[in-house]
Amino acid sequence: MITFLLAAAVGHVGFNLVHPIDIVEAAPVYFGEVLNDDNASCQLSREGRTGSGCIGTDAQLGLLTLSAKDHSNVNVIVHSIENNHFKFEPLLADGEQSQQFTVFSGNLNIDIGGKITVITKPNNGDYKLEYIIEVNYD
């Protein structure tokens, strides 16, 4: 004769639903005119532009608008992009590619600068690159 013993229990799970993070690029990073020469680079920050490739034209920091749960901490990471002709290293206000922010009143504006480097000379003209912005609750 075979005897089976069976035991069962009820488990519980808890969670807190929070406002999803929403991020919008309110303004793109714009370097203005950059010298088309191998290894020329231009860095843009709140202090202005520096580097061998910066030519004296208007430039603009990028602006991200973030909405998230009030009084929450978020980690923002911006990722570099590189192709055959250019390398773009986006930088946050602290000069790094990752930074923690606290969201007050549900909204946060984040300045984005960075460094653009011409790896090999392409044709002169306007160019646009795309990069990844990652935001997570801490």
PDB file of C-alpha atoms in Angstrom:
ATOM      1  CA  MET A   1       0.000   0.000   0.000  1.00  0.00           C
ATOM      2  CA  ILE A   2       1.330   3.456  -0.988  1.00  0.00           C
ATOM      3  CA  THR A   3       0.622   6.437   1.229  1.00  0.00           C
ATOM      4  CA  PHE A   4       0.917  10.036   0.009  1.00  0.00           C
ATOM      5  CA  LEU A   5       1.164  12.997   2.303  1.00  0.00           C
ATOM      6  CA  LEU A   6       0.209  16.319   0.784  1.00  0.00           C
ATOM      7  CA  ALA A   7       0.757  19.736   2.301  1.00  0.00           C
ATOM      8  CA  ALA A   8      -0.309  23.060   0.848  1.00  0.00           C
ATOM      9  CA  ALA A   9       0.105  26.657   1.867  1.00  0.00           C
ATOM     10  CA  VAL A  10      -1.081  29.986   0.572  1.00  0.00           C
ATOM     11  CA  GLY A  11       1.585  32.486  -0.413  1.00  0.00           C
ATOM     12  CA  HIS A  12       1.166  36.249  -0.562  1.00  0.00           C
ATOM     13  CA  VAL A  13       2.617  38.936  -2.754  1.00  0.00           C
ATOM     14  CA  GLY A  14       2.710  42.677  -2.199  1.00  0.00           C
ATOM     15  CA  PHE A  15       3.516  45.524  -4.540  1.00  0.00           C
ATOM     16  CA  ASN A  16       3.150  49.244  -5.019  1.00  0.00           C
ATOM     17  CA  LEU A  17       2.091  50.530  -8.420  1.00  0.00           C
ATOM     18  CA  VAL A  18       3.849  53.753  -9.398  1.00  0.00           C
ATOM     19  CA  HIS A  19       3.560  56.286 -12.173  1.00  0.00           C
ATOM     20  CA  PRO A  20       5.413  55.038 -15.260  1.00  0.00           C
ATOM     21  CA  ILE A  21       8.458  57.064 -16.235  1.00  0.00           C
ATOM     22  CA  ASP A  22       7.914  59.209 -19.301  1.00  0.00           C
ATOM     23  CA  ILE A  23      10.768  60.953 -21.094  1.00  0.00           C
ATOM     24  CA  VAL A  24      10.613  63.421 -23.966  1.00  0.00           C
ATOM     25  CA  GLU A  25      13.418  65.089 -25.865  1.00  0.00           C
ATOM     26  CA  ALA A  26      12.337  68.727 -25.600  1.00  0.00           C
ATOM     27  CA  ALA A  27      15.405  69.931 -27.548  1.00  0.00           C
ATOM     28  CA  PRO A  28      18.137  67.988 -29.357  1.00  0.00           C
ATOM     29  CA  VAL A  29      21.844  68.511 -28.696  1.00  0.00           C
ATOM     30  CA  TYR A  30      23.166  70.881 -31.365  1.00  0.00           C
ATOM     31  CA  PHE A  31      26.900  71.455 -31.803  1.00  0.00           C
ATOM     32  CA  GLY A  32      26.643  74.085 -34.534  1.00  0.00           C
ATOM     33  CA  GLU A  33      29.460  73.975 -37.047  1.00  0.00           C
ATOM     34  CA  VAL A  34      32.158  71.358 -36.466  1.00  0.00           C
ATOM     35  CA  LEU A  35      35.386  71.195 -38.455  1.00  0.00           C
ATOM     36  CA  ASN A  36      35.348  68.338 -40.991  1.00  0.00           C
ATOM     37  CA  ASP A  37      38.810  66.940 -40.297  1.00  0.00           C
ATOM     38  CA  ASP A  38      40.016  63.542 -39.106  1.00  0.00           C
ATOM     39  CA  ASN A  39      39.991  63.358 -35.284  1.00  0.00           C
ATOM     40  CA  ALA A  40      38.516  66.853 -34.866  1.00  0.00           C
ATOM     41  CA  SER A  41      36.345  66.975 -31.753  1.00  0.00           C
ATOM     42  CA  CYS A  42      34.042  69.422 -30.040  1.00  0.00           C
ATOM     43  CA  GLN A  43      32.694  69.152 -26.512  1.00  0.00           C
ATOM     44  CA  LEU A  44      29.545  70.975 -25.401  1.00  0.00           C
ATOM     45  CA  SER A  45      28.618  71.621 -21.764  1.00  0.00           C
ATOM     46  CA  ARG A  46      26.950  74.314 -19.658  1.00  0.00           C
ATOM     47  CA  GLU A  47      30.280  76.177 -19.778  1.00  0.00           C
ATOM     48  CA  GLY A  48      30.206  76.316 -23.597  1.00  0.00           C
ATOM     49  CA  ARG A  49      32.157  74.529 -26.333  1.00  0.00           C
ATOM     50  CA  THR A  50      35.782  73.409 -26.320  1.00  0.00           C
ATOM     51  CA  GLY A  51      37.947  71.393 -28.679  1.00  0.00           C
ATOM     52  CA  SER A  52      39.870  71.480 -31.943  1.00  0.00           C
ATOM     53  CA  GLY A  53      36.723  70.982 -34.020  1.00  0.00           C
ATOM     54  CA  CYS A  54      34.558  73.740 -32.546  1.00  0.00           C
ATOM     55  CA  ILE A  55      33.889  76.602 -34.952  1.00  0.00           C
ATOM     56  CA  GLY A  56      32.385  79.821 -33.550  1.00  0.00           C
ATOM     57  CA  THR A  57      28.690  79.299 -34.245  1.00  0.00           C
ATOM     58  CA  ASP A  58      25.633  78.855 -32.072  1.00  0.00           C
ATOM     59  CA  ALA A  59      25.308  75.621 -30.142  1.00  0.00           C
ATOM     60  CA  GLN A  60      22.605  74.318 -27.826  1.00  0.00           C
ATOM     61  CA  LEU A  61      22.492  71.781 -25.022  1.00  0.00           C
ATOM     62  CA  GLY A  62      19.887  69.097 -25.401  1.00  0.00           C
ATOM     63  CA  LEU A  63      16.972  69.070 -22.978  1.00  0.00           C
ATOM     64  CA  LEU A  64      15.128  66.019 -21.691  1.00  0.00           C
ATOM     65  CA  THR A  65      11.852  66.393 -19.825  1.00  0.00           C
ATOM     66  CA  LEU A  66      11.139  63.533 -17.463  1.00  0.00           C
ATOM     67  CA  SER A  67       7.941  62.780 -15.568  1.00  0.00           C
ATOM     68  CA  ALA A  68       7.917  60.218 -12.782  1.00  0.00           C
ATOM     69  CA  LYS A  69       6.581  59.588  -9.289  1.00  0.00           C
ATOM     70  CA  ASP A  70       6.974  62.617  -6.962  1.00  0.00           C
ATOM     71  CA  HIS A  71      10.003  62.519  -4.655  1.00  0.00           C
ATOM     72  CA  SER A  72      11.464  59.487  -6.391  1.00  0.00           C
ATOM     73  CA  ASN A  73      15.069  58.818  -7.321  1.00  0.00           C
ATOM     74  CA  VAL A  74      15.809  57.921 -10.919  1.00  0.00           C
ATOM     75  CA  ASN A  75      18.999  56.781 -12.605  1.00  0.00           C
ATOM     76  CA  VAL A  76      19.666  58.300 -16.024  1.00  0.00           C
ATOM     77  CA  ILE A  77      22.177  56.696 -18.384  1.00  0.00           C
ATOM     78  CA  VAL A  78      23.088  58.050 -21.821  1.00  0.00           C
ATOM     79  CA  HIS A  79      24.870  55.730 -24.246  1.00  0.00           C
ATOM     80  CA  SER A  80      27.573  56.620 -26.785  1.00  0.00           C
ATOM     81  CA  ILE A  81      27.067  55.963 -30.473  1.00  0.00           C
ATOM     82  CA  GLU A  82      29.713  55.410 -33.137  1.00  0.00           C
ATOM     83  CA  ASN A  83      29.627  54.833 -36.875  1.00  0.00           C
ATOM     84  CA  ASN A  84      32.233  54.961 -39.661  1.00  0.00           C
ATOM     85  CA  HIS A  85      32.536  58.751 -39.534  1.00  0.00           C
ATOM     86  CA  PHE A  86      31.481  59.985 -36.093  1.00  0.00           C
ATOM     87  CA  LYS A  87      31.540  59.168 -32.407  1.00  0.00           C
ATOM     88  CA  PHE A  88      29.095  60.924 -30.071  1.00  0.00           C
ATOM     89  CA  GLU A  89      29.513  60.638 -26.309  1.00  0.00           C
ATOM     90  CA  PRO A  90      26.502  62.225 -24.591  1.00  0.00           C
ATOM     91  CA  LEU A  91      27.221  63.693 -21.162  1.00  0.00           C
ATOM     92  CA  LEU A  92      24.970  64.715 -18.294  1.00  0.00           C
ATOM     93  CA  ALA A  93      25.456  67.832 -16.146  1.00  0.00           C
ATOM     94  CA  ASP A  94      28.050  66.101 -13.943  1.00  0.00           C
ATOM     95  CA  GLY A  95      30.192  65.329 -17.001  1.00  0.00           C
ATOM     96  CA  GLU A  96      29.427  61.600 -16.790  1.00  0.00           C
ATOM     97  CA  GLN A  97      27.196  59.240 -18.740  1.00  0.00           C
ATOM     98  CA  SER A  98      25.160  58.196 -15.709  1.00  0.00           C
ATOM     99  CA  GLN A  99      23.724  60.221 -12.866  1.00  0.00           C
ATOM    100  CA  GLN A 100      21.063  59.887 -10.177  1.00  0.00           C
ATOM    101  CA  PHE A 101      18.364  62.567  -9.945  1.00  0.00           C
ATOM    102  CA  THR A 102      15.479  63.212  -7.547  1.00  0.00           C
ATOM    103  CA  VAL A 103      12.149  64.051  -9.162  1.00  0.00           C
ATOM    104  CA  PHE A 104      10.148  66.769  -7.391  1.00  0.00           C
ATOM    105  CA  SER A 105       6.613  67.776  -8.386  1.00  0.00           C
ATOM    106  CA  GLY A 106       6.506  64.915 -10.893  1.00  0.00           C
ATOM    107  CA  ASN A 107       8.757  66.610 -13.471  1.00  0.00           C
ATOM    108  CA  LEU A 108      12.464  67.034 -14.070  1.00  0.00           C
ATOM    109  CA  ASN A 109      14.429  68.827 -16.803  1.00  0.00           C
ATOM    110  CA  ILE A 110      17.836  67.367 -17.654  1.00  0.00           C
ATOM    111  CA  ASP A 111      20.487  69.103 -19.762  1.00  0.00           C
ATOM    112  CA  ILE A 112      22.469  66.929 -22.172  1.00  0.00           C
ATOM    113  CA  GLY A 113      25.798  67.932 -23.648  1.00  0.00           C
ATOM    114  CA  GLY A 114      28.543  65.755 -24.995  1.00  0.00           C
ATOM    115  CA  LYS A 115      31.486  65.308 -27.271  1.00  0.00           C
ATOM    116  CA  ILE A 116      31.361  64.778 -31.019  1.00  0.00           C
ATOM    117  CA  THR A 117      34.447  63.421 -32.798  1.00  0.00           C
ATOM    118  CA  VAL A 118      34.976  63.173 -36.559  1.00  0.00           C
ATOM    119  CA  ILE A 119      36.668  59.800 -37.029  1.00  0.00           C
ATOM    120  CA  THR A 120      37.085  60.000 -40.803  1.00  0.00           C
ATOM    121  CA  LYS A 121      35.996  62.864 -43.022  1.00  0.00           C
ATOM    122  CA  PRO A 122      32.593  62.434 -44.673  1.00  0.00           C
ATOM    123  CA  ASN A 123      31.079  64.887 -47.166  1.00  0.00           C
ATOM    124  CA  ASN A 124      30.333  68.344 -45.766  1.00  0.00           C
ATOM    125  CA  GLY A 125      26.721  68.892 -44.728  1.00  0.00           C
ATOM    126  CA  ASP A 126      24.180  68.464 -41.947  1.00  0.00           C
ATOM    127  CA  TYR A 127      24.237  65.204 -39.996  1.00  0.00           C
ATOM    128  CA  LYS A 128      22.050  63.751 -37.258  1.00  0.00           C
ATOM    129  CA  LEU A 129      22.789  60.832 -34.968  1.00  0.00           C
ATOM    130  CA  GLU A 130      20.544  58.937 -32.583  1.00  0.00           C
ATOM    131  CA  TYR A 131      21.602  57.806 -29.121  1.00  0.00           C
ATOM    132  CA  ILE A 132      19.918  55.862 -26.319  1.00  0.00           C
ATOM    133  CA  ILE A 133      18.694  57.415 -23.069  1.00  0.00           C
ATOM    134  CA  GLU A 134      17.899  54.931 -20.289  1.00  0.00           C
ATOM    135  CA  VAL A 135      15.894  55.938 -17.203  1.00  0.00           C
ATOM    136  CA  ASN A 136      15.019  53.653 -14.293  1.00  0.00           C
ATOM    137  CA  TYR A 137      13.636  54.101 -10.802  1.00  0.00           C
ATOM    138  CA  ASP A 138      16.326  53.645  -8.155  1.00  0.00           C
TER     139      ASP A 138
END
